[in-house]
Amino acid sequence: MSPLPPPSRPRPGALPNRPGAPSPAPPTAPIYVAVDVEATANERNNEIIEVAAVIFTSERILERWTSFVRPLRSVPLGTAQLTGITNAMLQAAPPFSSVAPQLRAFIKRHPIVGQSVEFDLKLLAAQGLVLDNPVYDTYELATLLIPDLPVYSLARIAERLQVGTSQEHRALGDCELTAAVFQALLDRIAECDLETLGELTRLAETGQSPFARLFRQVQREKQQETSGAGVGASILQQLRAQAGGGQSEKEGGVDLLYLTTSQRPLDTRALLDTFRPDGPFAEAFPHYEHRPQQMEMLGSVAEAFNNGETLLVEAGTGTGKSVAYLVPAVAHAVEHGETVVVSTATIALQDQLAKKDIPDLQHVLATIGGAPAANGASLPAEFRATVVKGRANYLCLYRWFKLRGNPSLSPADARLMLRLLLWLQTTDTGDVGELRFTDDERRSGVLQAWNRVNAGPDSCPSSCVFQKRGQCFVQRARRAAENAHVVIVNHALLLSDMTTNSGVLPPYEHLIVDEAHHLEDEATNQLGYAFERATVLNFLNQLAEPHADGPRGLLTDLPIRVRTGKTPADVQTDVTRFCGDLLPRIDETRTLTIALFDRLAVFLAGRPQTETDTRLRITQSVRNDPGWTDVEIAWDELSLPLSIIQQSLTSIFEQVYRLPDETMQEQDETLLALTRALRVGTDLRVGAAAALAEPDPDMVYWTEIEGQRGGQSGQHHAPPEASLIPGVAAVEASRTVSVKAAPLHVGATLHADLFLPRRTVVLTSATMTTDGSFDYLSSRLGIEPDESTAVAVDSPFDYRRSALLYTVEDMPEPNRPGYQKGLQDTIIGLCEATRGRALVLFTSYSALQATYRAVKPILEAAGIIVLGQRIDGGPRQLIERFKQHQEMVLFGTSSFWEGVDVVGDALSVLVITKLPFKVPSDPVFQARSEGFVEPFVEFAVPQAVLQFRQGFGRLIRSSTDRGVCAVLDSRVLTKRYGKTFLNSLPGCTVEKGRSIELPARAAAWLAMAGPERKQ
Ligand code: SF4
């Protein structure tokens, strides 16, 4: 495919004229108005403080208008810092009631253009100015036309389009930039050929997209300009070429990976020599730091490859563990022609490996590779690496073409097809991770639409031309993996490949698991399942979905397909009869499904729930509850028709399967659809039977009630059904009740199916030991100590000089009277003394909110900005803000314990508000605890210690960092297990004292000279 046209450049003299220029002639081009609002960003009362509008055409800016607005409350510190608008500047400003009529008169009926403009329009409406002009959002338009931007801020879009910058967060500057961005985006649309524009218009109209008008307008202008001649290559021609007459992928373009006959082990000494301070690696790598700890790990990993071992390596922060395992992995893979799979838990680490560490290593090896080291051994000059994801992440071209040809696309389908049509121009991978779906798209069901065009878990029709031509994205990913020395995956794919043989990963004998402390949780997820009302109803809808003009689905399609093909008469009769008999069963099963989940809701309504935990473990005592009998009866009533459906589908499948090729319409698709229905039906029936009636002692079962999930629930076909049981209140009926299951233990499965089939297994993480021992983690992962080697490599950082661990001795224990007040006072005092620069970690969101509300006004009055997770933004956005500004305090919960990497002074203080024990009511935790003699000591504490160490790891991120970690949970001093937490930390300076002394001590520590700063 050809790449997208290059970014448009600003036209000479276009748009940015200034006030005072001679009055231009009346424009003939369409006129738009860009609007932008700045607001106080108060948590509860968001008020406008500045508003601007700019009227423009494609040629120039025609008029500008702007005004300050006086708010009722003062401007918060964070907003003042962000915008530069202070309370003094607003003192003489008019109230919004005076500004609104001027703004309305200025905007007239022109289409409004803005960046995330819905937010601005809502603010205007909230203050009384409701605008119903047509609206174009540059954020949404950019996601369509520039699908590969990592961030869609106005500045980043403008940068990519090369249309300049503005003083961000001031209304007039943002309006002018928005106008320039919008024009550049229109230029991009105009670069499409007429046929593609027609297709875009059709999809946008079907998808009720606001851009339909724009596409049509550009199409009309282009028709007038070109008299119908297209410019550039047609997207549709290219896609048709793929389907029909396209060239097959060129032979010889792919480097193949062949097993070599080499028996030569890695020369560990030679590898280490390459990394000596005056060695070739140091010469080639500009910021190379020789770290003995990294060498120790590298040597251990090399020996694990040589000896075919299972190795556990804990590598402290700053070790450089990815290079330490990649170098021996690459050396082994190239020498032997074998693939090494590297698995990570998080997208952040996967991205870091794929986009930074591996390209850096490839660059260095290209420079030094092949050069003999001291003893004659050498590193390879090059290697190949690729990222592989699960099938559902890839676009299926076959399904895309089929859906595109559907004359009755739903609006959500059409909106997705619109995005995909433009995206297909640029993507080489077909990986949906390249697309950023907007909130609006998510709400409108775009993810459900994606499920109709992704490669999914099922096998492919033999008639797929994309497969035959080597153009299928899944096939390409697999081929790249087969020929790569290093294949990067995430734990989810690694484990689903282990259980289902997903067909994406090639066979492999060498495995490196990074972030290994997450492997047990991910295995628990992958080996568990959920039984949900929406899933059962979707399954039934696939077979026969109710519509006003009668049901539609596989059961109504099948009789038509056999009738219009060359199907033998007896098969036609049988299939038609089976389908006809099943149709009323589907309605009955739907009713019984709703009845079962209503019964569950009634049962759960009678049991106590906490605000934060709506899970109920299904223990024997729950099963003995008289109310549970009703649930079992409801299940018995449902299981019978589910079995009948299964038997009938099997009979139909056998009939179709026996047919010779091409004797019925869409034979391949029909077989696939039947296979899928049989698989889903079996999974649902067997899973539900085990959870509700015949429990497996090796599984944990529980019910869960989640808040209504709206468009994400998968119920895109129809609104939620009404309750069938009188007395089930609307609130229960509208909630999502599900039954979930997870394995009690995953260690044996991991051992047998993941580790044992591999020759080399390396498990690594910064947190694997508790109190210096690997026993806890290795037992959870099914690794026997006598079958493995374990190495703990210290961090190269000088923690004694860089980190002060301060434990408070006079705070009440968490949940005791006085704790919350003590916590707030201590955070205020500490942050005032250190001028913020603090990350505060919580174990629950409710505690975060309560503390945020209490401390924010006081700290902000002192000039220190307070940011709260989900209050002031999402994690990524908050961390970026936190990195860029001093005098800030950031409050976060679970994801912040691991996901924050802030080097330097911005993060100098870490506050651990509470030891991170799991919630005792967590069903899996509860069930697993029962397997221990002393569950708290043997299970709860080690788990919490690993999390505690992760949290502590946020403080010192480089050899020049200096910081204070304050632990405000006094149990670390008063309880016996407290020592286990403290002993598990690297050897920092430890002090205990009163909370009132902490601020001065922290300020003094930070003021002292730290570790040597690099020049
Ligand atoms: S081979 Fe399968 S996944 Fe690939 S395009 Fe064809 S049907 Fe889709």
PDB file of C-alpha atoms and ligand atoms in Angstrom, residues 391 394-400 453-456 458-461 463-468 471-475 672, ligand 1:
ATOM      1  CA  ARG A 391      -5.467 -12.628  16.842  1.00  0.00           C
ATOM      2  CA  TYR A 394      -5.464  -7.808  13.954  1.00  0.00           C
ATOM      3  CA  LEU A 395      -7.816  -6.685  11.215  1.00  0.00           C
ATOM      4  CA  CYS A 396      -9.178  -9.567   9.146  1.00  0.00           C
ATOM      5  CA  LEU A 397      -9.261  -8.306   5.545  1.00  0.00           C
ATOM      6  CA  TYR A 398     -11.706 -11.042   4.603  1.00  0.00           C
ATOM      7  CA  ARG A 399     -14.241  -9.984   7.235  1.00  0.00           C
ATOM      8  CA  TRP A 400     -13.590  -6.289   6.482  1.00  0.00           C
ATOM      9  CA  VAL A 453     -13.829  -7.432  11.587  1.00  0.00           C
ATOM     10  CA  ASN A 454     -10.956  -8.656  13.718  1.00  0.00           C
ATOM     11  CA  ALA A 455      -9.241 -11.980  13.131  1.00  0.00           C
ATOM     12  CA  GLY A 456     -10.873 -13.419  16.264  1.00  0.00           C
ATOM     13  CA  ASP A 458     -11.684 -18.926  15.059  1.00  0.00           C
ATOM     14  CA  SER A 459     -10.071 -20.611  12.116  1.00  0.00           C
ATOM     15  CA  CYS A 460     -10.267 -19.085   8.645  1.00  0.00           C
ATOM     16  CA  PRO A 461     -12.253 -20.121   5.575  1.00  0.00           C
ATOM     17  CA  SER A 463     -11.413 -19.712   0.378  1.00  0.00           C
ATOM     18  CA  CYS A 464      -9.676 -16.645   1.894  1.00  0.00           C
ATOM     19  CA  VAL A 465      -7.768 -14.954  -0.939  1.00  0.00           C
ATOM     20  CA  PHE A 466      -5.785 -12.816   1.499  1.00  0.00           C
ATOM     21  CA  GLN A 467      -4.306 -15.938   3.017  1.00  0.00           C
ATOM     22  CA  LYS A 468      -3.469 -17.387  -0.384  1.00  0.00           C
ATOM     23  CA  GLN A 471      -1.589 -10.528   2.628  1.00  0.00           C
ATOM     24  CA  CYS A 472      -3.411 -11.548   5.802  1.00  0.00           C
ATOM     25  CA  PHE A 473      -2.128  -9.504   8.752  1.00  0.00           C
ATOM     26  CA  VAL A 474      -2.228 -12.486  11.147  1.00  0.00           C
ATOM     27  CA  GLN A 475      -0.305 -14.593   8.695  1.00  0.00           C
ATOM     28  CA  LEU A 672     -17.113 -21.391  10.630  1.00  0.00           C
TER      29      LEU A 672
HETATM   30  S1  SF4 B   1      -6.574 -15.771   6.671  1.00  0.00           S
HETATM   31 FE1  SF4 B   1      -8.141 -15.629   8.230  1.00  0.00          FE
HETATM   32  S2  SF4 B   1      -7.584 -13.821   9.460  1.00  0.00           S
HETATM   33 FE2  SF4 B   1      -6.441 -13.728   7.547  1.00  0.00          FE
HETATM   34  S3  SF4 B   1      -7.676 -12.443   6.213  1.00  0.00           S
HETATM   35 FE3  SF4 B   1      -8.221 -14.575   5.788  1.00  0.00          FE
HETATM   36  S4  SF4 B   1      -9.964 -15.006   7.107  1.00  0.00           S
HETATM   37 FE4  SF4 B   1      -8.983 -13.143   7.862  1.00  0.00          FE
END
